[in-house]
Amino acid sequence: MSELVPGGNLPLPAGTVTVRVPGPFDVSALVTDDGGKVRGDADFVFYNQPSAPGARLAGDTLTVDPRRLRPGATRITVVVSPADPGTPLARLPAPVLQVTDAGGRPLARFTPPRPRQESVLLLAEIYRRGDRWKLRALGQGYADGLAGLARDFGVDVVDDTPTAAAPRPSLTAPGPTAPPAARTLTAPGAAPLPFRPPPAPSAATSAPTLPSPAPSSDAAAFLALVNAARGTAGSPPVALDPRLTEAARAHASAMASAGRLGVEGADGVSVFQRLTATGYAYLTVGEHLVSGPRNPTELVEYCLRAEQPRRTLYEPAFSHVGLSHATKGRSGDTYWTALWARPLTPDALARAAQEVVDLTNRERARAGLPALAVDPLLARAAQAYSTDMAARAFYSHTSPEGTQPWDRAAAAGSTRRSIGENIACGQRSPAEVVEGWMNSPGHRANILRPGFTHIGIGFAGGGPAGTYWTQLFGA
């Protein structure tokens, strides 16, 4: 294993590389081209947007597959900031970057010089040199937080001072723990634009279900094992669903064909998109993507050994499961996909939206602010936008047609003078998404903006990230 110093380089092996920064830090990454500039929101990976083509963040660990990066991407910069935005880096232990290969073998470690006044630190970059990929240790800091970082990586940051007479909206700079990918927007209302909302999510349990064939012996054995384990944890049993099994079969086959694990297959389709394609609309979803176990017993034993897989297996919110596996020809490696979900119904969607509102108002009450009232027109616009992001697989405050939050609110019939929006993707529950927003100064500012009086919530499952949330504010 190499101990790197600032400026030190390390050739990387082919395949995926994992970088981890344990401790009280938020890890994020920026995907850039040869000019060192991002192309847009999709080039940021952080806790509110944990994945991009070729990069996925899970807690303190970032996994990068250079072969899967977007076209033109030549560099991934790894960034750390304090998990508690009020704590300077100088008061925390020095962040230590740990680099491993696809098999978990340690490749390198880097401890930068101890930060002083810096509030954000560039730890390292994975970059392409010719047809090879390398890692370079950095240790560069920013005293002005992610706003300074954003400017250097090609994001325009301006002060947000909306007034009723302002002709155009402005972007609010994200605070010290939220990269610009999930920036918040606040602006006065604008003239309505043509608006054709996508269809509302279907209610999976209100429509006739598919005929249920007899489960395979593997699926039946898996179901018995997981329900026994869930029973010991006090979680209700789950039932096999043919749609989840169909999606699991398609994804396991895609992974076996490519010879690698991944939420997104070599065909560019995510496991979540495969599930929604079967007609199963979900309120919450989880997955196990595993290679190595030879049978369901070994798979369940693996899931119970590690914290995150065990948490998924025990999750009481899940009511359905599907399992399948596929074997890669010459190698004989077995790739398993287990999908867990709870169906989306109108009542369940309404309860989830109300829970986001309640959690938001709880945070406002703690700050001495009045509660926000639900506005059906803002809710309609928010729901349509979450559905659109999931259906068309994009993530941005700006739609592919160029519309902004205030355009969408006005087109839905809202006449409110000021509009703000928070979006997020990948979170599996109302509590998780509100916590993420509150840990991001830019999103937190919208939630705690004294002038806002009304709110609307949107949620949809699908797309590359699995879940898409919209919080639309008005005054």
Short mmCIF file of C-alpha atoms in Angstrom, two decimals:
data_model
loop_
_atom_site.label_atom_id
_atom_site.label_comp_id
_atom_site.label_asym_id
_atom_site.label_seq_id
_atom_site.Cartn_x
_atom_site.Cartn_y
_atom_site.Cartn_z
CA MET A 1 0.00 0.00 0.00
CA SER A 2 1.28 3.47 -0.89
CA GLU A 3 1.38 6.36 1.58
CA LEU A 4 0.81 9.45 -0.55
CA VAL A 5 1.96 13.03 0.00
CA PRO A 6 0.34 16.11 -1.60
CA GLY A 7 0.91 15.90 -5.34
CA GLY A 8 1.74 12.19 -5.20
CA ASN A 9 0.42 9.97 -8.00
CA LEU A 10 -0.66 6.34 -8.11
CA PRO A 11 -1.59 4.25 -11.20
CA LEU A 12 -4.95 2.56 -10.68
CA PRO A 13 -5.89 -0.98 -11.69
CA ALA A 14 -8.63 -1.55 -14.24
CA GLY A 15 -12.16 -1.73 -12.88
CA THR A 16 -13.81 -0.11 -9.91
CA VAL A 17 -11.96 1.81 -7.20
CA THR A 18 -13.29 2.65 -3.76
CA VAL A 19 -12.29 5.69 -1.71
CA ARG A 20 -13.36 6.06 1.90
CA VAL A 21 -12.98 8.90 4.40
CA PRO A 22 -14.09 7.69 7.85
CA GLY A 23 -14.94 10.16 10.57
CA PRO A 24 -17.22 13.19 11.10
CA PHE A 25 -17.12 14.28 7.46
CA ASP A 26 -19.40 14.60 4.48
CA VAL A 27 -17.88 13.09 1.34
CA SER A 28 -18.82 14.40 -2.10
CA ALA A 29 -17.41 14.27 -5.61
CA LEU A 30 -17.38 16.40 -8.76
CA VAL A 31 -17.20 14.88 -12.24
CA THR A 32 -15.43 17.16 -14.72
CA ASP A 33 -13.92 17.23 -18.21
CA ASP A 34 -10.42 18.16 -19.37
CA GLY A 35 -11.13 21.82 -18.62
CA GLY A 36 -11.94 21.02 -15.00
CA LYS A 37 -15.54 22.21 -15.31
CA VAL A 38 -18.82 20.48 -14.50
CA ARG A 39 -21.53 20.19 -17.13
CA GLY A 40 -24.50 20.44 -14.80
CA ASP A 41 -26.33 19.13 -11.75
CA ALA A 42 -25.73 15.49 -12.66
CA ASP A 43 -21.97 15.97 -12.21
CA PHE A 44 -22.26 16.26 -8.42
CA VAL A 45 -22.40 13.26 -6.11
CA PHE A 46 -23.26 13.80 -2.43
CA TYR A 47 -25.70 12.61 0.21
CA ASN A 48 -28.75 14.22 -1.44
CA GLN A 49 -27.71 12.90 -4.87
CA PRO A 50 -25.73 9.76 -4.11
CA SER A 51 -25.12 8.52 -7.63
CA ALA A 52 -24.08 9.57 -11.11
CA PRO A 53 -22.96 7.46 -14.07
CA GLY A 54 -19.83 5.66 -12.88
CA ALA A 55 -19.90 6.99 -9.30
CA ARG A 56 -21.93 6.01 -6.24
CA LEU A 57 -21.76 7.29 -2.66
CA ALA A 58 -22.79 5.18 0.34
CA GLY A 59 -22.11 6.90 3.65
CA ASP A 60 -18.40 7.66 3.85
CA THR A 61 -17.51 5.51 0.83
CA LEU A 62 -17.37 6.54 -2.82
CA THR A 63 -17.14 3.82 -5.49
CA VAL A 64 -15.92 4.90 -8.93
CA ASP A 65 -16.01 2.89 -12.14
CA PRO A 66 -14.17 5.04 -14.73
CA ARG A 67 -15.61 2.91 -17.56
CA ARG A 68 -19.13 4.03 -16.67
CA LEU A 69 -18.53 7.79 -16.39
CA ARG A 70 -20.50 10.08 -18.69
CA PRO A 71 -18.96 10.81 -22.12
CA GLY A 72 -16.21 13.41 -21.89
CA ALA A 73 -15.57 12.94 -18.18
CA THR A 74 -11.86 12.72 -17.39
CA ARG A 75 -11.63 13.56 -13.69
CA ILE A 76 -13.43 12.86 -10.41
CA THR A 77 -12.49 15.15 -7.53
CA VAL A 78 -13.10 13.87 -3.99
CA VAL A 79 -14.21 16.55 -1.53
CA VAL A 80 -14.72 16.53 2.25
CA SER A 81 -16.45 18.99 4.53
CA PRO A 82 -17.58 18.77 8.18
CA ALA A 83 -20.68 16.66 8.75
CA ASP A 84 -21.70 19.36 11.25
CA PRO A 85 -21.61 22.61 9.26
CA GLY A 86 -20.97 24.60 12.42
CA THR A 87 -17.71 22.79 13.19
CA PRO A 88 -14.51 24.02 11.50
CA LEU A 89 -12.28 21.39 9.91
CA ALA A 90 -9.46 22.50 12.21
CA ARG A 91 -11.39 21.16 15.21
CA LEU A 92 -11.86 17.72 13.68
CA PRO A 93 -9.41 14.85 13.28
CA ALA A 94 -7.41 15.01 10.08
CA PRO A 95 -9.38 13.31 7.27
CA VAL A 96 -7.68 10.16 6.00
CA LEU A 97 -8.36 8.98 2.45
CA GLN A 98 -8.30 5.19 2.06
CA VAL A 99 -8.21 3.71 -1.45
CA THR A 100 -8.98 0.06 -2.30
CA ASP A 101 -9.46 -1.93 -5.51
CA ALA A 102 -12.52 -3.92 -6.59
CA GLY A 103 -11.47 -6.85 -4.43
CA GLY A 104 -11.01 -4.73 -1.30
CA ARG A 105 -7.19 -4.79 -1.48
CA PRO A 106 -5.67 -1.57 -0.01
CA LEU A 107 -3.97 0.55 -2.68
CA ALA A 108 -3.13 3.83 -0.97
CA ARG A 109 -3.69 6.13 1.96
CA PHE A 110 -3.41 9.90 2.11
CA THR A 111 -3.46 12.19 5.14
CA PRO A 112 -3.37 15.87 4.10
CA PRO A 113 -1.74 18.65 6.13
CA ARG A 114 -4.00 19.65 9.01
CA PRO A 115 -6.53 22.29 7.87
CA ARG A 116 -6.47 25.75 9.46
CA GLN A 117 -9.18 28.15 8.34
CA GLU A 118 -10.38 25.92 5.48
CA SER A 119 -14.00 24.74 5.58
CA VAL A 120 -13.81 22.45 2.52
CA LEU A 121 -10.93 20.24 1.41
CA LEU A 122 -10.14 18.66 -1.95
CA LEU A 123 -8.55 15.37 -0.92
CA ALA A 124 -7.75 13.68 -4.22
CA GLU A 125 -8.65 13.33 -7.86
CA ILE A 126 -9.03 10.27 -10.05
CA TYR A 127 -8.01 11.31 -13.55
CA ARG A 128 -7.33 9.87 -16.97
CA ARG A 129 -3.87 10.03 -18.51
CA GLY A 130 -3.91 8.52 -22.01
CA ASP A 131 -5.76 5.25 -21.73
CA ARG A 132 -4.93 4.76 -18.03
CA TRP A 133 -6.48 6.12 -14.85
CA LYS A 134 -4.45 7.45 -11.94
CA LEU A 135 -5.03 8.95 -8.51
CA ARG A 136 -3.39 12.19 -7.36
CA ALA A 137 -3.34 13.35 -3.73
CA LEU A 138 -4.34 17.03 -3.38
CA GLY A 139 -5.02 18.54 0.06
CA GLN A 140 -6.24 21.89 -1.34
CA GLY A 141 -8.62 23.83 0.92
CA TYR A 142 -11.23 26.56 0.58
CA ALA A 143 -11.82 29.06 3.36
CA ASP A 144 -15.04 30.31 1.74
CA GLY A 145 -16.68 26.90 1.66
CA LEU A 146 -18.39 25.22 -1.22
CA ALA A 147 -19.33 28.59 -2.75
CA GLY A 148 -15.66 29.14 -3.60
CA LEU A 149 -15.31 25.55 -4.71
CA ALA A 150 -18.37 25.91 -6.95
CA ARG A 151 -16.95 28.96 -8.69
CA ASP A 152 -13.69 27.18 -9.46
CA PHE A 153 -15.56 24.23 -10.96
CA GLY A 154 -17.68 26.37 -13.26
CA VAL A 155 -20.82 27.15 -11.26
CA ASP A 156 -21.99 30.77 -11.21
CA VAL A 157 -22.92 31.81 -7.70
CA VAL A 158 -24.83 35.04 -7.08
CA ASP A 159 -26.51 36.52 -4.05
CA ASP A 160 -30.22 35.82 -3.86
CA THR A 161 -32.09 39.04 -3.19
CA PRO A 162 -35.52 38.52 -4.80
CA THR A 163 -37.97 41.38 -4.87
CA ALA A 164 -41.43 41.60 -6.35
CA ALA A 165 -40.10 43.69 -9.21
CA ALA A 166 -37.13 41.51 -10.07
CA PRO A 167 -37.42 40.49 -13.72
CA ARG A 168 -35.44 37.27 -13.48
CA PRO A 169 -34.70 34.72 -10.73
CA SER A 170 -31.28 34.16 -9.21
CA LEU A 171 -29.60 31.05 -7.86
CA THR A 172 -28.85 30.83 -4.18
CA ALA A 173 -25.37 29.61 -3.35
CA PRO A 174 -25.34 26.30 -1.48
CA GLY A 175 -24.00 26.33 2.04
CA PRO A 176 -20.93 24.52 3.36
CA THR A 177 -22.31 21.00 3.17
CA ALA A 178 -24.40 21.01 0.01
CA PRO A 179 -22.66 20.91 -3.37
CA PRO A 180 -24.31 22.98 -6.09
CA ALA A 181 -25.94 19.89 -7.60
CA ALA A 182 -28.82 20.30 -5.17
CA ARG A 183 -28.80 24.07 -4.93
CA THR A 184 -31.98 25.71 -3.75
CA LEU A 185 -33.79 28.28 -5.85
CA THR A 186 -35.90 31.17 -4.69
CA ALA A 187 -37.46 33.76 -6.94
CA PRO A 188 -40.58 35.86 -7.48
CA GLY A 189 -43.41 34.38 -9.50
CA ALA A 190 -43.27 34.45 -13.27
CA ALA A 191 -45.75 34.33 -16.11
CA PRO A 192 -47.17 30.85 -16.70
CA LEU A 193 -45.64 28.71 -19.41
CA PRO A 194 -47.41 25.87 -21.26
CA PHE A 195 -47.56 22.98 -18.80
CA ARG A 196 -48.48 19.38 -19.46
CA PRO A 197 -47.98 17.41 -16.25
CA PRO A 198 -47.05 13.76 -16.64
CA PRO A 199 -49.55 11.12 -15.57
CA ALA A 200 -49.98 10.66 -11.84
CA PRO A 201 -48.26 7.59 -10.38
CA SER A 202 -50.37 4.47 -10.62
CA ALA A 203 -51.57 2.79 -7.47
CA ALA A 204 -50.02 -0.65 -7.55
CA THR A 205 -52.43 -2.25 -5.13
CA SER A 206 -55.58 -0.74 -6.62
CA ALA A 207 -55.09 -2.50 -9.97
CA PRO A 208 -55.40 -6.24 -10.59
CA THR A 209 -52.16 -8.00 -9.72
CA LEU A 210 -50.35 -10.32 -12.06
CA PRO A 211 -51.00 -14.05 -11.73
CA SER A 212 -48.59 -15.47 -9.21
CA PRO A 213 -46.73 -18.50 -10.52
CA ALA A 214 -45.39 -21.02 -8.07
CA PRO A 215 -42.18 -19.59 -6.61
CA SER A 216 -38.90 -21.23 -7.51
CA SER A 217 -37.26 -23.38 -4.89
CA ASP A 218 -34.60 -20.68 -4.41
CA ALA A 219 -37.20 -17.96 -3.91
CA ALA A 220 -39.24 -20.11 -1.53
CA ALA A 221 -36.17 -20.95 0.54
CA PHE A 222 -35.11 -17.30 0.57
CA LEU A 223 -38.59 -16.19 1.68
CA ALA A 224 -38.66 -18.66 4.56
CA LEU A 225 -35.21 -17.60 5.75
CA VAL A 226 -35.82 -13.83 5.55
CA ASN A 227 -39.22 -14.00 7.23
CA ALA A 228 -37.72 -16.02 10.07
CA ALA A 229 -35.00 -13.39 10.45
CA ARG A 230 -37.50 -10.53 10.21
CA GLY A 231 -39.61 -12.19 12.87
CA THR A 232 -36.71 -12.19 15.33
CA ALA A 233 -36.26 -8.46 14.65
CA GLY A 234 -39.95 -7.73 15.17
CA SER A 235 -40.59 -6.89 11.49
CA PRO A 236 -43.69 -8.17 9.66
CA PRO A 237 -43.27 -10.89 7.03
CA VAL A 238 -42.91 -10.06 3.34
CA ALA A 239 -44.57 -11.82 0.40
CA LEU A 240 -43.12 -12.75 -2.97
CA ASP A 241 -44.31 -10.55 -5.82
CA PRO A 242 -43.93 -11.68 -9.45
CA ARG A 243 -43.18 -8.13 -10.63
CA LEU A 244 -40.28 -7.76 -8.23
CA THR A 245 -39.06 -11.20 -9.27
CA GLU A 246 -39.29 -10.22 -12.96
CA ALA A 247 -37.24 -7.07 -12.35
CA ALA A 248 -34.72 -8.98 -10.21
CA ARG A 249 -34.32 -11.58 -12.97
CA ALA A 250 -33.67 -8.90 -15.61
CA HIS A 251 -31.13 -7.11 -13.44
CA ALA A 252 -29.28 -10.24 -12.34
CA SER A 253 -28.96 -11.21 -16.01
CA ALA A 254 -27.64 -7.76 -16.90
CA MET A 255 -25.01 -7.93 -14.15
CA ALA A 256 -23.94 -11.44 -15.17
CA SER A 257 -23.62 -10.37 -18.81
CA ALA A 258 -21.41 -7.44 -17.82
CA GLY A 259 -19.52 -9.43 -15.19
CA ARG A 260 -19.92 -6.79 -12.49
CA LEU A 261 -22.28 -5.65 -9.74
CA GLY A 262 -24.06 -2.32 -10.08
CA VAL A 263 -27.34 -0.48 -9.55
CA GLU A 264 -27.14 0.40 -13.24
CA GLY A 265 -26.54 -2.28 -15.85
CA ALA A 266 -24.31 -2.09 -18.89
CA ASP A 267 -27.47 -1.24 -20.86
CA GLY A 268 -27.78 1.99 -18.86
CA VAL A 269 -30.96 0.83 -17.09
CA SER A 270 -31.10 0.95 -13.29
CA VAL A 271 -32.64 -1.77 -11.15
CA PHE A 272 -35.32 0.77 -10.14
CA GLN A 273 -36.24 1.45 -13.76
CA ARG A 274 -36.57 -2.30 -14.33
CA LEU A 275 -38.99 -2.49 -11.40
CA THR A 276 -41.21 0.39 -12.52
CA ALA A 277 -41.26 -1.09 -16.04
CA THR A 278 -43.12 -4.12 -14.63
CA GLY A 279 -45.95 -1.87 -13.46
CA TYR A 280 -45.05 -1.97 -9.77
CA ALA A 281 -45.21 1.59 -8.40
CA TYR A 282 -43.50 1.75 -5.03
CA LEU A 283 -43.47 4.04 -2.02
CA THR A 284 -40.15 2.73 -0.76
CA VAL A 285 -37.60 0.34 -2.23
CA GLY A 286 -34.43 -1.52 -1.26
CA GLU A 287 -32.06 -3.86 -3.01
CA HIS A 288 -29.37 -6.49 -2.42
CA LEU A 289 -26.91 -6.85 -5.31
CA VAL A 290 -24.48 -9.60 -4.38
CA SER A 291 -22.01 -11.92 -6.07
CA GLY A 292 -20.45 -14.93 -4.38
CA PRO A 293 -23.12 -16.82 -2.42
CA ARG A 294 -23.94 -20.17 -3.96
CA ASN A 295 -27.48 -20.54 -2.61
CA PRO A 296 -30.18 -18.61 -0.70
CA THR A 297 -28.83 -19.71 2.67
CA GLU A 298 -25.41 -18.20 1.96
CA LEU A 299 -27.06 -15.06 0.57
CA VAL A 300 -29.12 -14.50 3.72
CA GLU A 301 -26.10 -15.25 5.92
CA TYR A 302 -24.15 -12.58 4.01
CA CYS A 303 -26.98 -10.04 4.37
CA LEU A 304 -27.18 -10.62 8.12
CA ARG A 305 -23.41 -10.16 8.63
CA ALA A 306 -23.09 -6.60 7.31
CA GLU A 307 -24.91 -3.61 8.80
CA GLN A 308 -26.44 -2.04 5.68
CA PRO A 309 -27.67 -5.30 4.07
CA ARG A 310 -29.04 -6.39 7.45
CA ARG A 311 -30.91 -3.08 7.82
CA THR A 312 -32.53 -3.61 4.43
CA LEU A 313 -33.55 -7.17 5.26
CA TYR A 314 -35.08 -6.04 8.59
CA GLU A 315 -36.78 -2.87 7.25
CA PRO A 316 -40.36 -3.05 8.59
CA ALA A 317 -41.75 -0.81 5.82
CA PHE A 318 -41.22 -3.47 3.14
CA SER A 319 -44.14 -5.77 2.29
CA HIS A 320 -42.94 -7.48 -0.91
CA VAL A 321 -39.75 -9.11 -2.13
CA GLY A 322 -38.46 -10.65 -5.35
CA LEU A 323 -35.33 -12.74 -5.88
CA SER A 324 -33.39 -14.03 -8.84
CA HIS A 325 -29.85 -14.92 -9.84
CA ALA A 326 -27.82 -15.46 -13.00
CA THR A 327 -24.48 -17.11 -13.67
CA LYS A 328 -21.77 -15.73 -15.90
CA GLY A 329 -20.74 -18.31 -18.48
CA ARG A 330 -17.02 -19.03 -18.25
CA SER A 331 -16.32 -17.70 -14.78
CA GLY A 332 -19.28 -19.40 -13.17
CA ASP A 333 -19.79 -16.36 -10.89
CA THR A 334 -23.34 -16.05 -9.57
CA TYR A 335 -25.01 -12.64 -9.44
CA TRP A 336 -27.96 -12.21 -7.10
CA THR A 337 -30.61 -9.49 -7.07
CA ALA A 338 -33.12 -9.21 -4.24
CA LEU A 339 -35.66 -6.40 -4.50
CA TRP A 340 -37.70 -5.16 -1.55
CA ALA A 341 -40.59 -2.73 -1.80
CA ARG A 342 -43.86 -1.39 -0.50
CA PRO A 343 -46.50 -0.47 -3.10
CA LEU A 344 -47.57 3.09 -3.75
CA THR A 345 -51.24 3.77 -3.12
CA PRO A 346 -53.02 7.15 -3.04
CA ASP A 347 -53.43 6.91 0.73
CA ALA A 348 -49.78 5.91 1.26
CA LEU A 349 -48.58 8.77 -0.95
CA ALA A 350 -50.77 11.24 0.94
CA ARG A 351 -49.43 10.00 4.27
CA ALA A 352 -45.82 10.27 3.09
CA ALA A 353 -46.38 13.81 1.81
CA GLN A 354 -48.04 14.80 5.08
CA GLU A 355 -45.14 13.32 7.04
CA VAL A 356 -42.70 15.50 5.07
CA VAL A 357 -44.89 18.53 5.86
CA ASP A 358 -45.09 17.61 9.56
CA LEU A 359 -41.32 17.10 9.83
CA THR A 360 -40.73 20.39 8.02
CA ASN A 361 -43.08 22.25 10.33
CA ARG A 362 -41.42 20.64 13.35
CA GLU A 363 -38.14 22.18 12.24
CA ARG A 364 -39.82 25.56 11.74
CA ALA A 365 -41.37 25.35 15.22
CA ARG A 366 -37.94 24.72 16.72
CA ALA A 367 -36.79 27.93 15.03
CA GLY A 368 -39.79 29.87 16.33
CA LEU A 369 -41.44 30.09 12.91
CA PRO A 370 -45.11 29.53 12.03
CA ALA A 371 -46.17 26.33 10.35
CA LEU A 372 -46.57 26.09 6.58
CA ALA A 373 -50.02 25.26 5.20
CA VAL A 374 -50.45 22.76 2.39
CA ASP A 375 -51.32 24.42 -0.91
CA PRO A 376 -53.01 21.99 -3.35
CA LEU A 377 -51.66 23.90 -6.38
CA LEU A 378 -48.08 23.77 -5.10
CA ALA A 379 -48.60 20.08 -4.26
CA ARG A 380 -49.85 19.43 -7.79
CA ALA A 381 -46.78 21.10 -9.31
CA ALA A 382 -44.39 19.34 -6.90
CA GLN A 383 -45.91 15.90 -7.55
CA ALA A 384 -45.83 16.40 -11.31
CA TYR A 385 -42.18 17.42 -11.19
CA SER A 386 -41.07 14.44 -9.06
CA THR A 387 -42.93 12.14 -11.44
CA ASP A 388 -41.31 13.84 -14.44
CA MET A 389 -37.78 13.52 -13.00
CA ALA A 390 -38.31 9.81 -12.33
CA ALA A 391 -39.96 9.10 -15.68
CA ARG A 392 -37.41 10.99 -17.80
CA ALA A 393 -34.38 10.16 -15.62
CA PHE A 394 -33.11 13.68 -14.97
CA TYR A 395 -32.36 15.57 -11.77
CA SER A 396 -32.27 19.36 -11.84
CA HIS A 397 -34.22 22.44 -10.83
CA THR A 398 -34.38 23.19 -14.56
CA SER A 399 -36.50 20.84 -16.64
CA PRO A 400 -35.29 19.60 -20.05
CA GLU A 401 -37.56 22.26 -21.58
CA GLY A 402 -35.93 24.98 -19.49
CA THR A 403 -38.77 25.64 -17.04
CA GLN A 404 -37.95 26.73 -13.48
CA PRO A 405 -39.83 26.14 -10.20
CA TRP A 406 -41.75 29.42 -10.46
CA ASP A 407 -42.78 28.56 -14.03
CA ARG A 408 -44.14 25.19 -12.92
CA ALA A 409 -45.98 26.67 -9.93
CA ALA A 410 -47.60 29.37 -12.08
CA ALA A 411 -48.53 26.87 -14.78
CA ALA A 412 -50.26 24.74 -12.14
CA GLY A 413 -52.41 27.76 -11.29
CA SER A 414 -50.50 29.27 -8.36
CA THR A 415 -50.45 33.06 -8.09
CA ARG A 416 -48.05 33.21 -5.18
CA ARG A 417 -45.54 36.03 -5.34
CA SER A 418 -42.44 34.12 -4.23
CA ILE A 419 -41.53 30.48 -4.92
CA GLY A 420 -38.76 28.26 -3.54
CA GLU A 421 -37.87 24.65 -4.27
CA ASN A 422 -35.89 21.85 -2.64
CA ILE A 423 -35.30 18.60 -4.52
CA ALA A 424 -33.55 15.39 -3.52
CA CYS A 425 -33.10 11.88 -4.89
CA GLY A 426 -32.22 8.50 -3.43
CA GLN A 427 -33.69 8.93 0.07
CA ARG A 428 -35.99 6.09 1.12
CA SER A 429 -38.26 7.81 3.68
CA PRO A 430 -39.71 11.23 4.65
CA ALA A 431 -37.48 11.32 7.73
CA GLU A 432 -34.36 10.65 5.67
CA VAL A 433 -35.11 13.31 3.07
CA VAL A 434 -35.99 16.03 5.60
CA GLU A 435 -32.87 15.22 7.60
CA GLY A 436 -30.79 15.56 4.43
CA TRP A 437 -32.34 18.91 3.59
CA MET A 438 -31.82 20.20 7.13
CA ASN A 439 -28.15 19.18 7.00
CA SER A 440 -27.69 21.28 3.86
CA PRO A 441 -27.56 25.03 4.56
CA GLY A 442 -29.11 25.99 1.23
CA HIS A 443 -32.07 23.65 1.65
CA ARG A 444 -32.34 24.49 5.34
CA ALA A 445 -32.62 28.18 4.43
CA ASN A 446 -35.69 27.45 2.31
CA ILE A 447 -37.30 25.35 5.04
CA LEU A 448 -36.67 28.08 7.62
CA ARG A 449 -37.41 31.09 5.40
CA PRO A 450 -39.72 33.30 7.50
CA GLY A 451 -41.56 34.68 4.47
CA PHE A 452 -42.84 31.36 3.20
CA THR A 453 -46.40 30.49 4.21
CA HIS A 454 -47.37 27.47 2.08
CA ILE A 455 -45.89 24.19 0.89
CA GLY A 456 -46.51 21.33 -1.54
CA ILE A 457 -44.76 17.93 -1.60
CA GLY A 458 -44.07 15.54 -4.46
CA PHE A 459 -42.64 12.01 -4.51
CA ALA A 460 -42.06 9.44 -7.24
CA GLY A 461 -40.15 6.18 -7.55
CA GLY A 462 -38.08 5.08 -10.54
CA GLY A 463 -35.27 6.57 -12.60
CA PRO A 464 -31.57 5.97 -11.96
CA ALA A 465 -31.75 7.10 -8.31
CA GLY A 466 -34.85 5.17 -7.24
CA THR A 467 -36.71 8.00 -5.47
CA TYR A 468 -37.30 11.67 -6.33
CA TRP A 469 -38.59 14.26 -3.86
CA THR A 470 -39.79 17.83 -4.43
CA GLN A 471 -40.56 20.43 -1.80
CA LEU A 472 -42.22 23.55 -3.27
CA PHE A 473 -42.65 26.65 -1.09
CA GLY A 474 -44.74 29.75 -1.69
CA ALA A 475 -45.57 33.11 -0.15
#
